[in-house]
Coordinates of C-alpha atoms and ligand atoms in Angstrom, one line a residue:
M1171 CA 126.3 95.4 210.0
S1172 CA 124.1 97.3 212.4
G1173 CA 123.7 101.0 212.5
V1174 CA 122.5 101.6 209.0
A1175 CA 118.9 101.0 208.0
V1176 CA 118.1 99.1 204.8
T1177 CA 116.8 100.8 201.7
Q1178 CA 113.4 101.8 202.8
D1179 CA 111.7 100.5 199.7
Y1180 CA 112.7 97.0 200.7
V1181 CA 111.1 97.1 204.1
D1182 CA 108.0 94.9 204.4
D1183 CA 105.8 96.9 206.8
S1184 CA 102.9 94.6 206.5
I1185 CA 104.6 92.2 208.8
T1186 CA 106.6 92.1 212.0
F1187 CA 109.3 89.8 213.3
D1188 CA 106.9 88.5 215.9
S1189 CA 104.9 86.7 213.3
F1190 CA 107.7 84.2 212.5
N1191 CA 107.6 82.4 215.9
L1192 CA 111.2 83.1 216.5
D1193 CA 113.1 82.2 219.7
P1194 CA 112.7 85.1 222.3
R1195 CA 116.5 85.4 222.5
L1196 CA 116.7 86.0 218.8
L1197 CA 113.8 88.4 218.8
Q1198 CA 115.4 90.4 221.6
A1199 CA 118.6 90.7 219.5
I1200 CA 116.6 91.8 216.4
N1201 CA 115.0 94.3 218.6
K1202 CA 118.3 95.5 219.9
L1203 CA 119.5 96.0 216.3
G1204 CA 116.6 98.4 215.9
Y1205 CA 114.8 96.5 213.2
E1206 CA 111.0 97.2 213.2
N1207 CA 109.9 95.2 210.2
P1208 CA 111.6 92.6 208.1
T1209 CA 112.7 93.5 204.6
L1210 CA 111.0 91.8 201.6
I1211 CA 113.8 89.3 201.2
Q1212 CA 113.8 88.5 204.9
T1213 CA 110.1 87.8 205.0
Q1214 CA 110.4 85.4 202.1
A1215 CA 113.7 83.7 203.1
I1216 CA 112.7 83.2 206.7
K1217 CA 109.4 81.6 205.8
L1218 CA 110.8 79.4 203.0
S1219 CA 113.7 78.3 205.1
L1220 CA 112.0 77.6 208.4
E1221 CA 108.6 76.4 207.2
E1222 CA 109.3 74.8 203.9
K1223 CA 113.0 73.9 204.4
K1224 CA 113.7 75.1 200.9
D1225 CA 117.0 75.8 199.3
I1226 CA 117.1 79.5 198.3
I1227 CA 118.7 81.3 195.5
A1228 CA 118.3 85.1 196.0
K1229 CA 119.2 87.9 193.7
A1230 CA 119.9 90.6 196.3
S1231 CA 122.6 93.1 196.9
T1232 CA 123.9 95.0 199.9
G1233 CA 121.2 97.2 201.4
S1234 CA 118.4 94.6 200.9
G1235 CA 118.9 93.1 204.3
K1236 CA 120.3 89.9 202.7
T1237 CA 122.7 89.0 205.5
A1238 CA 119.9 88.8 208.1
A1239 CA 117.8 86.9 205.5
Y1240 CA 120.1 83.9 205.9
C1241 CA 121.4 84.5 209.4
I1242 CA 118.0 84.7 211.1
P1243 CA 116.7 81.3 209.9
I1244 CA 120.1 79.7 210.7
V1245 CA 120.2 81.1 214.3
Q1246 CA 116.6 80.2 214.8
S1247 CA 117.0 76.6 213.6
I1248 CA 120.1 76.1 215.8
L1249 CA 118.2 77.4 218.8
A1250 CA 115.2 75.2 218.0
A1251 CA 117.3 72.1 217.6
N1252 CA 118.8 72.7 221.0
L1253 CA 121.3 69.9 220.6
S1254 CA 122.8 68.5 223.7
E1255 CA 126.3 68.6 222.2
S1256 CA 128.0 71.2 220.1
Q1257 CA 128.2 70.5 216.4
I1258 CA 129.3 72.5 213.3
Q1259 CA 125.9 73.2 211.8
S1260 CA 126.4 76.0 209.4
V1261 CA 129.1 77.4 207.1
V1262 CA 128.9 80.9 205.6
L1263 CA 131.2 81.5 202.7
V1264 CA 132.0 85.1 201.6
P1265 CA 134.4 86.4 199.0
T1266 CA 136.8 88.5 201.2
K1267 CA 138.3 88.7 204.6
E1268 CA 136.6 92.0 205.1
L1269 CA 133.2 90.5 204.5
A1270 CA 134.0 87.5 206.7
K1271 CA 134.6 90.0 209.6
Q1272 CA 131.4 91.9 208.8
V1273 CA 129.3 88.7 208.8
Y1274 CA 131.1 87.4 211.9
D1275 CA 130.4 90.6 213.8
Y1276 CA 126.8 90.6 212.6
L1277 CA 126.3 87.0 213.8
N1278 CA 127.7 87.9 217.1
Q1279 CA 125.1 90.7 217.4
L1280 CA 122.4 88.3 216.5
T1281 CA 123.4 85.7 219.0
I1282 CA 124.2 88.1 221.8
Y1283 CA 121.5 86.6 224.1
C1284 CA 122.2 83.0 223.2
G1285 CA 125.1 82.5 225.6
K1286 CA 127.2 79.5 224.8
N1287 CA 124.4 77.8 222.8
I1288 CA 125.8 79.4 219.6
K1289 CA 129.5 79.9 219.0
V1290 CA 130.6 81.6 215.8
L1291 CA 134.1 81.2 214.3
N1292 CA 135.7 83.4 211.7
L1293 CA 138.4 81.3 209.9
N1294 CA 139.9 84.4 208.3
D1295 CA 140.6 86.3 211.5
N1296 CA 144.4 86.0 211.3
A1297 CA 144.6 84.1 214.6
S1298 CA 147.5 81.6 214.7
E1299 CA 146.9 78.1 213.3
Q1300 CA 147.0 76.6 216.8
V1301 CA 144.4 79.0 218.2
Q1302 CA 142.2 78.3 215.2
L1303 CA 142.5 74.6 215.6
S1304 CA 141.6 74.8 219.2
L1305 CA 138.5 76.9 218.3
I1306 CA 137.5 74.4 215.7
D1307 CA 137.8 71.7 218.4
E1308 CA 135.2 73.6 220.4
L1309 CA 132.8 72.8 217.5
P1310 CA 131.4 76.2 216.8
E1311 CA 127.8 76.1 215.5
I1312 CA 128.5 78.6 212.7
V1313 CA 131.8 78.9 210.7
V1314 CA 132.4 82.0 208.5
A1315 CA 135.2 81.8 205.9
T1316 CA 136.3 82.6 202.4
P1317 CA 136.2 79.5 200.2
S1318 CA 140.0 79.3 199.9
R1319 CA 140.6 79.5 203.6
L1320 CA 138.0 76.9 204.4
V1321 CA 139.4 74.5 201.8
T1322 CA 143.0 75.0 203.0
I1323 CA 141.9 74.1 206.5
L1324 CA 139.9 71.1 205.4
E1325 CA 142.8 69.8 203.3
K1326 CA 145.4 70.4 206.0
N1327 CA 143.9 68.6 208.9
K1328 CA 140.9 66.4 209.5
R1329 CA 139.6 68.2 212.6
L1330 CA 137.0 70.2 210.7
D1331 CA 134.1 67.8 210.0
L1332 CA 131.4 69.2 207.8
T1333 CA 129.5 66.0 207.2
K1334 CA 126.7 67.0 209.6
L1335 CA 126.3 70.4 208.2
K1336 CA 122.7 71.6 208.0
Y1337 CA 123.2 75.0 206.4
L1338 CA 125.6 76.2 203.7
V1339 CA 125.5 79.8 202.6
V1340 CA 127.4 81.2 199.7
D1341 CA 127.1 85.0 199.9
E1342 CA 128.0 87.3 197.1
V1343 CA 128.2 84.3 194.8
D1344 CA 129.0 86.4 191.7
L1345 CA 132.0 87.9 193.4
I1346 CA 133.2 84.6 194.7
L1347 CA 133.1 83.2 191.2
S1348 CA 134.7 86.3 189.7
Y1349 CA 137.5 85.9 192.2
G1350 CA 138.2 82.4 190.8
H1351 CA 137.0 80.4 193.8
E1352 CA 135.1 78.0 191.6
D1353 CA 137.7 75.3 192.2
D1354 CA 137.5 75.8 195.9
L1355 CA 133.8 75.4 195.8
N1356 CA 134.1 72.2 193.8
T1357 CA 136.7 70.8 196.3
L1358 CA 134.4 71.7 199.1
T1359 CA 131.7 69.3 197.7
N1360 CA 134.1 66.4 198.7
Y1361 CA 133.7 67.3 202.3
L1362 CA 129.9 67.7 202.4
N1363 CA 126.9 65.5 202.4
L1364 CA 125.2 67.5 199.8
K1365 CA 121.4 67.3 199.2
Q1366 CA 121.0 65.3 202.4
N1367 CA 119.1 67.3 204.9
M1368 CA 121.2 70.3 204.1
Q1369 CA 119.7 73.7 203.2
V1370 CA 121.6 75.9 200.9
F1371 CA 121.5 79.7 200.4
L1372 CA 123.0 81.2 197.3
M1373 CA 123.0 85.0 197.5
S1374 CA 124.1 87.0 194.5
A1375 CA 123.8 90.5 193.2
T1376 CA 123.3 89.1 189.7
L1377 CA 122.0 85.7 188.5
N1378 CA 124.0 84.6 185.5
D1379 CA 125.0 81.3 184.0
E1380 CA 127.9 80.8 186.4
V1381 CA 125.5 81.1 189.3
N1382 CA 123.2 78.6 187.6
S1383 CA 126.0 76.1 187.4
L1384 CA 126.4 76.3 191.1
K1385 CA 122.7 75.8 191.5
E1386 CA 123.1 72.4 189.8
T1387 CA 126.0 71.4 192.1
F1388 CA 124.6 72.6 195.4
C1389 CA 120.8 73.0 195.3
N1390 CA 117.8 70.8 195.4
K1391 CA 114.7 72.4 193.8
P1392 CA 115.6 75.8 195.1
A1393 CA 113.1 78.7 195.5
I1394 CA 114.4 81.6 193.5
L1395 CA 113.9 85.1 195.0
K1396 CA 114.4 88.0 192.7
L1397 CA 114.4 91.5 194.1
Q1398 CA 114.3 94.6 192.0
D1399 CA 117.7 96.1 191.8
V1400 CA 118.4 98.5 194.7
D1401 CA 119.5 101.1 192.2
K1402 CA 116.3 100.9 190.3
E1403 CA 114.3 101.7 193.4
N1404 CA 116.5 104.3 194.8
K1405 CA 115.7 107.7 193.5
N1406 CA 117.7 109.6 196.0
L1407 CA 120.9 109.5 194.0
V1408 CA 121.9 112.4 191.9
Q1409 CA 124.6 111.9 189.4
Y1410 CA 126.9 114.4 187.8
Y1411 CA 129.9 114.4 185.6
I1412 CA 132.5 117.0 184.8
K1413 CA 134.3 116.8 181.4
T1414 CA 137.9 117.8 182.0
N1415 CA 141.5 116.9 181.3
D1416 CA 144.0 114.7 183.2
F1417 CA 145.7 117.7 184.9
D1418 CA 142.6 119.7 185.8
K1419 CA 141.2 116.8 187.7
F1420 CA 143.7 117.8 190.4
L1421 CA 142.6 121.4 190.2
L1422 CA 139.0 120.4 190.5
I1423 CA 139.5 118.1 193.5
Y1424 CA 141.6 120.6 195.3
V1425 CA 139.0 123.3 194.9
I1426 CA 136.1 121.0 195.7
L1427 CA 137.7 119.7 198.9
K1428 CA 139.4 122.9 200.1
L1429 CA 136.2 124.9 199.8
N1430 CA 134.1 122.1 201.3
L1431 CA 131.8 122.0 198.3
I1432 CA 130.5 118.6 199.2
K1433 CA 128.7 118.0 202.4
G1434 CA 129.4 114.8 204.3
K1435 CA 131.6 111.8 203.8
I1436 CA 133.3 111.2 200.5
L1437 CA 134.4 107.9 199.0
L1438 CA 136.8 108.7 196.3
F1439 CA 137.9 106.2 193.7
V1440 CA 141.2 106.1 191.8
N1441 CA 142.3 103.4 189.4
D1442 CA 145.8 102.6 190.5
L1443 CA 147.9 102.3 193.6
D1444 CA 150.4 105.1 192.9
R1445 CA 147.6 107.4 192.0
G1446 CA 146.1 107.0 195.4
Y1447 CA 149.4 108.0 197.0
R1448 CA 149.9 110.9 194.6
L1449 CA 146.5 112.2 195.4
K1450 CA 146.9 111.9 199.1
L1451 CA 150.3 113.6 199.1
F1452 CA 149.0 116.3 196.8
L1453 CA 146.0 117.0 199.1
Q1454 CA 148.2 116.9 202.1
N1455 CA 149.9 120.1 200.8
F1456 CA 146.7 121.9 201.4
G1457 CA 146.1 120.4 204.8
I1458 CA 143.4 118.2 203.4
K1459 CA 143.4 114.9 205.3
S1460 CA 142.5 111.7 203.7
C1461 CA 143.1 108.0 204.3
L1462 CA 143.9 105.3 201.8
L1463 CA 142.3 101.9 201.3
N1464 CA 144.2 99.6 199.0
S1465 CA 145.2 96.0 198.6
E1466 CA 148.8 96.5 199.8
L1467 CA 147.7 97.5 203.3
P1468 CA 147.6 94.6 205.8
V1469 CA 144.2 93.2 206.4
N1470 CA 143.9 94.4 210.0
S1471 CA 144.5 98.0 208.9
R1472 CA 142.0 97.7 206.1
L1473 CA 139.4 96.4 208.4
H1474 CA 140.1 99.2 210.9
I1475 CA 140.1 101.9 208.2
V1476 CA 136.6 100.7 207.1
E1477 CA 135.3 100.6 210.6
E1478 CA 136.6 104.0 211.4
F1479 CA 135.2 105.5 208.2
N1480 CA 131.9 104.0 209.1
K1481 CA 132.0 105.6 212.5
N1482 CA 132.6 109.0 210.7
V1483 CA 136.2 109.4 212.0
Y1484 CA 137.4 110.2 208.4
N1485 CA 135.6 112.4 205.9
L1486 CA 137.6 111.3 202.9
L1487 CA 138.6 107.8 201.9
I1488 CA 140.6 107.3 198.8
A1489 CA 139.9 103.7 197.6
T1490 CA 142.0 102.1 194.9
D1491 CA 139.9 100.1 192.5
E1492 CA 142.6 98.1 190.8
S1493 CA 140.1 96.2 188.7
N1494 CA 140.0 99.3 186.5
E1495 CA 143.7 99.7 186.4
Y1496 CA 144.1 98.6 182.8
D1497 CA 142.6 99.7 179.6
E1498 CA 139.6 97.6 178.6
G1499 CA 140.9 97.4 175.1
E1500 CA 144.3 96.2 176.0
E1501 CA 145.5 92.8 175.0
Q1502 CA 145.7 91.1 178.3
D1503 CA 144.6 87.9 179.8
K1504 CA 141.8 89.6 181.6
K1505 CA 140.7 86.6 183.6
Q1506 CA 144.2 86.0 184.9
K1507 CA 144.4 89.7 185.8
K1508 CA 141.0 89.5 187.5
N1509 CA 142.0 86.6 189.6
N1510 CA 145.3 88.2 190.5
N1511 CA 143.3 91.2 191.6
A1512 CA 140.8 89.1 193.5
T1513 CA 141.7 90.3 197.0
E1514 CA 142.4 93.8 195.7
Y1515 CA 138.9 94.1 194.3
G1516 CA 137.6 93.1 197.6
V1517 CA 139.1 96.1 199.4
S1518 CA 136.1 98.2 198.3
R1519 CA 133.6 95.9 196.6
G1520 CA 131.1 94.2 198.8
V1521 CA 132.2 96.2 201.8
D1522 CA 129.4 97.9 203.7
F1523 CA 130.5 101.6 203.7
K1524 CA 128.1 103.6 205.8
N1525 CA 126.7 107.1 205.4
V1526 CA 128.6 107.9 202.3
A1527 CA 127.3 111.3 201.0
C1528 CA 129.3 111.3 197.8
V1529 CA 131.0 108.8 195.6
L1530 CA 133.6 110.7 193.7
N1531 CA 135.1 109.0 190.6
F1532 CA 138.3 110.9 190.4
D1533 CA 139.2 108.2 187.8
L1534 CA 136.2 106.9 185.9
P1535 CA 135.8 103.1 186.1
T1536 CA 136.2 101.2 182.8
S1537 CA 132.8 99.7 182.7
S1538 CA 129.3 100.7 183.5
K1539 CA 129.0 97.7 185.7
A1540 CA 131.8 98.9 187.9
Y1541 CA 130.2 102.3 187.9
I1542 CA 127.0 100.9 189.3
H1543 CA 128.9 99.1 192.1
R1544 CA 130.8 102.2 193.0
V1545 CA 127.8 104.6 193.1
G1546 CA 125.8 102.0 195.0
R1547 CA 127.8 103.0 198.0
T1548 CA 125.8 106.2 198.5
A1549 CA 122.2 107.1 198.7
R1550 CA 121.5 104.1 200.8
G1551 CA 119.0 103.5 203.6
G1552 CA 116.6 106.1 202.3
K1553 CA 119.3 108.8 202.5
S1554 CA 120.2 111.0 199.6
G1555 CA 123.6 110.9 197.9
M1556 CA 125.5 112.2 195.1
A1557 CA 127.9 110.7 192.5
L1558 CA 130.4 112.9 190.8
S1559 CA 132.6 111.6 188.0
F1560 CA 135.6 113.3 186.3
V1561 CA 135.6 112.4 182.7
V1562 CA 138.7 113.0 180.6
L1563 CA 138.0 114.4 177.1
Q1564 CA 139.5 112.1 174.5
K1565 CA 141.2 114.9 172.6
E1566 CA 142.8 116.1 175.9
W1567 CA 144.0 112.7 177.0
G1568 CA 147.7 112.2 177.4
K1569 CA 148.7 115.8 177.2
H1570 CA 150.0 115.9 180.8
K1571 CA 152.1 112.8 181.1
I1572 CA 152.4 112.6 184.9
A1573 CA 148.7 113.2 185.5
T1574 CA 147.6 110.8 182.8
L1575 CA 146.2 107.4 183.4
P1576 CA 145.8 104.8 180.5
S1577 CA 142.3 103.9 181.6
A1578 CA 141.1 107.5 181.0
K1579 CA 141.7 107.2 177.3
K1580 CA 138.3 105.8 176.8
D1581 CA 136.5 107.9 179.5
E1582 CA 134.1 109.4 177.0
K1583 CA 133.1 106.1 175.5
V1584 CA 132.6 104.6 179.0
L1585 CA 130.5 107.6 179.9
T1586 CA 128.2 106.9 177.0
K1587 CA 127.8 103.3 178.2
I1588 CA 127.2 104.5 181.7
E1589 CA 124.5 106.9 180.6
K1590 CA 122.8 104.2 178.6
T1591 CA 122.6 101.8 181.5
Q1592 CA 121.6 104.5 184.0
T1593 CA 118.8 105.7 181.6
K1594 CA 117.5 102.2 181.6
L1595 CA 117.5 102.2 185.4
G1596 CA 115.5 105.5 185.3
Y1597 CA 118.4 107.8 186.1
E1598 CA 120.0 110.7 184.4
L1599 CA 123.6 111.9 184.5
K1600 CA 123.8 115.6 184.4
P1601 CA 126.8 117.8 183.5
Y1602 CA 128.0 119.7 186.5
Q1603 CA 127.4 123.4 186.0
F1604 CA 130.0 125.7 187.3
D1605 CA 132.0 128.6 186.3
I1606 CA 135.4 127.3 185.1
Q1607 CA 136.9 130.8 185.6
Q1608 CA 136.4 130.5 189.3
L1609 CA 138.9 127.6 189.3
E1610 CA 141.6 129.6 187.5
N1611 CA 142.4 131.6 190.7
F1612 CA 143.6 128.4 192.3
R1613 CA 145.7 127.0 189.4
Y1614 CA 149.0 128.5 190.5
R1615 CA 148.8 126.9 193.9
M1616 CA 147.6 123.6 192.5
E1617 CA 150.6 123.5 190.1
D1618 CA 153.0 124.2 192.9
A1619 CA 151.6 121.4 195.0
F1620 CA 151.4 119.0 192.1
R1621 CA 155.1 119.5 191.3
S1622 CA 156.1 118.8 194.9
V1623 CA 154.8 115.2 194.6
T1624 CA 157.5 113.4 192.7
K1625 CA 157.8 109.7 191.7
T1626 CA 160.4 109.3 194.5
S1627 CA 158.2 110.9 197.1
I1628 CA 155.3 108.6 196.1
R1629 CA 157.6 105.5 196.3
E1630 CA 158.9 106.6 199.7
A1631 CA 155.4 107.3 201.0
R1632 CA 154.1 104.0 199.7
L1633 CA 156.8 102.1 201.4
K1634 CA 156.6 104.1 204.6
E1635 CA 152.9 103.7 204.8
I1636 CA 153.0 100.0 204.3
K1637 CA 155.8 99.6 206.9
M1638 CA 154.0 101.7 209.3
E1639 CA 150.7 99.9 208.8
L1640 CA 152.4 96.5 209.1
V1641 CA 153.9 97.4 212.4
T1642 CA 150.7 98.9 213.5
S1643 CA 148.7 96.0 212.2
E1644 CA 150.5 93.5 214.3
R1645 CA 150.4 95.6 217.4
L1646 CA 146.9 96.6 216.6
K1647 CA 145.9 93.0 216.9
R1648 CA 147.6 92.3 220.1
H1649 CA 147.0 95.7 221.7
F1650 CA 143.3 96.0 220.9
E1651 CA 142.5 92.5 222.2
E1652 CA 143.5 93.9 225.5
N1653 CA 142.4 97.5 225.2
P1654 CA 139.4 97.7 222.9
Q1655 CA 138.7 101.3 224.0
D1656 CA 141.9 102.5 222.2
L1657 CA 140.6 101.4 218.9
A1658 CA 138.9 104.7 218.4
T1659 CA 142.1 106.7 218.7
L1660 CA 144.2 105.1 216.0
R1661 CA 144.1 107.2 212.8
H1662 CA 145.1 106.2 209.4
D1663 CA 144.8 109.7 207.8
K1664 CA 148.1 111.0 209.2
D1665 CA 150.3 113.0 206.8
L1666 CA 152.7 110.8 204.9
S1667 CA 155.5 113.3 205.4
K1668 CA 158.6 113.5 203.1
V1669 CA 156.6 115.7 200.8
R1670 CA 157.3 119.4 201.1
T1671 CA 154.3 120.9 202.8
D1672 CA 154.0 124.7 202.5
N1673 CA 151.9 126.0 205.2
H1674 CA 150.8 128.9 203.1
L1675 CA 149.0 126.4 200.8
K1676 CA 146.9 125.2 203.7
R1677 CA 145.1 128.5 204.0
I1678 CA 143.0 130.1 201.3
P1679 CA 143.3 133.9 201.2
D1680 CA 140.1 135.8 200.7
Y1681 CA 141.1 137.1 197.3
L1682 CA 141.2 133.6 195.9
L1683 CA 137.6 133.0 196.7
P1684 CA 135.1 133.8 194.0
K1685 CA 133.8 137.3 194.6
G1686 CA 130.4 136.3 195.7
A1687 CA 131.8 133.9 198.3
R1688 CA 134.2 136.2 200.1
K1689 CA 131.6 137.5 202.5
D1690 CA 129.1 134.7 202.1
P1691 CA 130.8 131.4 201.3
K1692 CA 127.5 129.9 200.6
K1693 CA 127.3 131.7 197.3
I1694 CA 129.8 129.6 195.4
G1695 CA 128.1 127.9 192.6
F1696 CA 128.9 124.1 192.9
V1697 CA 127.2 122.1 195.5
P1698 CA 126.2 123.6 198.9
F1699 CA 129.0 124.7 201.2
N1700 CA 129.3 122.9 204.4
N1701 CA 130.2 124.6 207.6
P1702 CA 132.3 122.1 209.5
H1703 CA 131.9 124.1 212.7
K1704 CA 128.2 123.9 212.6
K1705 CA 126.3 121.1 214.4
G1706 CA 126.3 118.2 212.0
G1707 CA 129.1 119.6 210.0
R1708 CA 131.9 117.4 208.5
V1709 CA 134.8 117.9 210.9
R1710 CA 134.8 115.7 213.9
K1711 CA 137.2 116.7 216.5
N1712 CA 138.9 114.0 218.5
K1713 CA 138.3 115.2 222.0
R1714 CA 140.9 112.9 223.7
K1715 CA 143.9 114.7 224.6
V1716 CA 146.2 111.9 225.3
D1717 CA 147.0 109.6 222.4
P1718 CA 147.7 106.2 223.9
L1719 CA 149.0 105.1 220.5
K1720 CA 152.0 107.4 220.7
K1721 CA 153.8 104.5 222.2
F1722 CA 153.5 102.7 218.8
K1723 CA 155.7 105.3 217.2
K1724 CA 159.2 104.0 216.7
Ligands
AMP3277 P1 122.7 94.0 204.1 O1 121.8 94.2 202.9 O2 122.6 92.6 204.7 O3 124.1 94.4 203.8 O4 122.2 95.0 205.2 C1 122.3 96.3 205.1 C2 122.0 97.0 206.4 O5 120.6 96.9 206.7 C3 122.8 96.5 207.6 O6 123.3 97.5 208.3 C4 121.7 95.8 208.4 O7 122.0 95.8 209.8 C5 120.5 96.6 208.1 N1 119.2 95.8 208.2 C6 119.0 94.5 207.9 N2 117.8 94.1 208.1 C7 117.1 95.2 208.5 C8 115.7 95.4 208.9 N3 114.8 94.5 208.9 N4 115.4 96.7 209.3 C9 116.3 97.7 209.4 N5 117.6 97.5 209.0 C10 118.0 96.3 208.6

């Protein structure tokens, strides 16, 4: 989780880490991570945990420094205890495998100078059962897992003993509960010595009744820390919407991307799986590269995609947010659906996407809550960011069958709700001003490309991508254990082929550009142009000539 600073408003610059009497090895690691001052939640949690041994319930979201707020006291207390024998002292529960990996990596950074005094184990790392059991036998001081994984292991064999546990963390409690892990948490209580010298951290973006019920089960007179919502504090986010129709969304996205109208990395959301592939294939026609993040991809690939996106290898990530796949008004057993989508939701929610310049809602989410979660991925760490949402006009909905999505039927209503909540948070959504006529020049090419993406080509691409990623995923695991330096060269934004790609579509002739932009591209009226060839521009060339992954191709 290093590399990105927390939201500046949260940094507590009245205090330094030195004042907590932390172990020098831990201080050195904090220093290496580049932290100068603790964040507000860290100051409070470190003191309450180390000095008052309090259970802590914290309302905190990503960007507040919440991970360090529980990791630092845990590492400090393990070092201070300096037990002569290894013992499982802490369990950190997170909602998804992706988060398990992030927290695991973070703990490794924090314990980098602790030698063998602190071993960390990620139970969700896809290692074989035998390997995991032998790692459990080594009695790691800290275990990171999703609740279901931990319970499976506890129930299957008796080698994991949690009776001497000193710290239990449940991170992203609201997500864990919405994923239907309540039963797992209840089962877990059978394996713990709750309320006996055990400190509990419950971290949650929202504190609702469900979180309160966990408080009764797990906590003993907890201190409750409430931080102002990140979004309330963050004034660096500008939000726009464009009212359009189902089909013109494709025209808009083509023009916006082809003309580089948005500077920096874009996290684009669609509401269903096929849609993601349709969009990727469509953009591919114009030579616009993107990579997909969806629940069908094997977990290793997903982790790698997020890592690479965070390292700025890709500029455009198309994330499928399947929680918004269905119409809110539809008669469905929502809870069931939610639970089924548990892991899917996790492909984007809760994940620490870094340096996102723009969140682009190609498909509007179906609730204002989901909107807040999505746009919270940009304008972080004091940086500015932009959210741009395409909103389908109700009277236009359904006119173009292939481009239509059921969820878009209520876009206008959802927009009204979003505007209401954003106004409460002190934000304003503005209509995006541009000259629609400028787009018309591109319509013919867009229609051509749209036609080339058929249902069959989507199905083939989807199958092919999954097959490819499955093979890669397995080999990835084995190969990268031995050759970590190759990790950088595996790309997930390759063309999906099978779709007819007309080279002429990849180039934009001058006559298509709006008049003012022909000589001076900066004159187009959306958002500023970005020159990829300039220093700091969007395109990052891979300088390696030899692709060691070629051998992975069948
Ligand atoms: P989190 O809210 O835990 O997801 O952390 C968000 C980001 O802030 C991560 O990249 C952390 O490494 C970083 N971070 C955490 N604490 C601090 C701090 N005290 N100073 C600067 N950055 C921090």
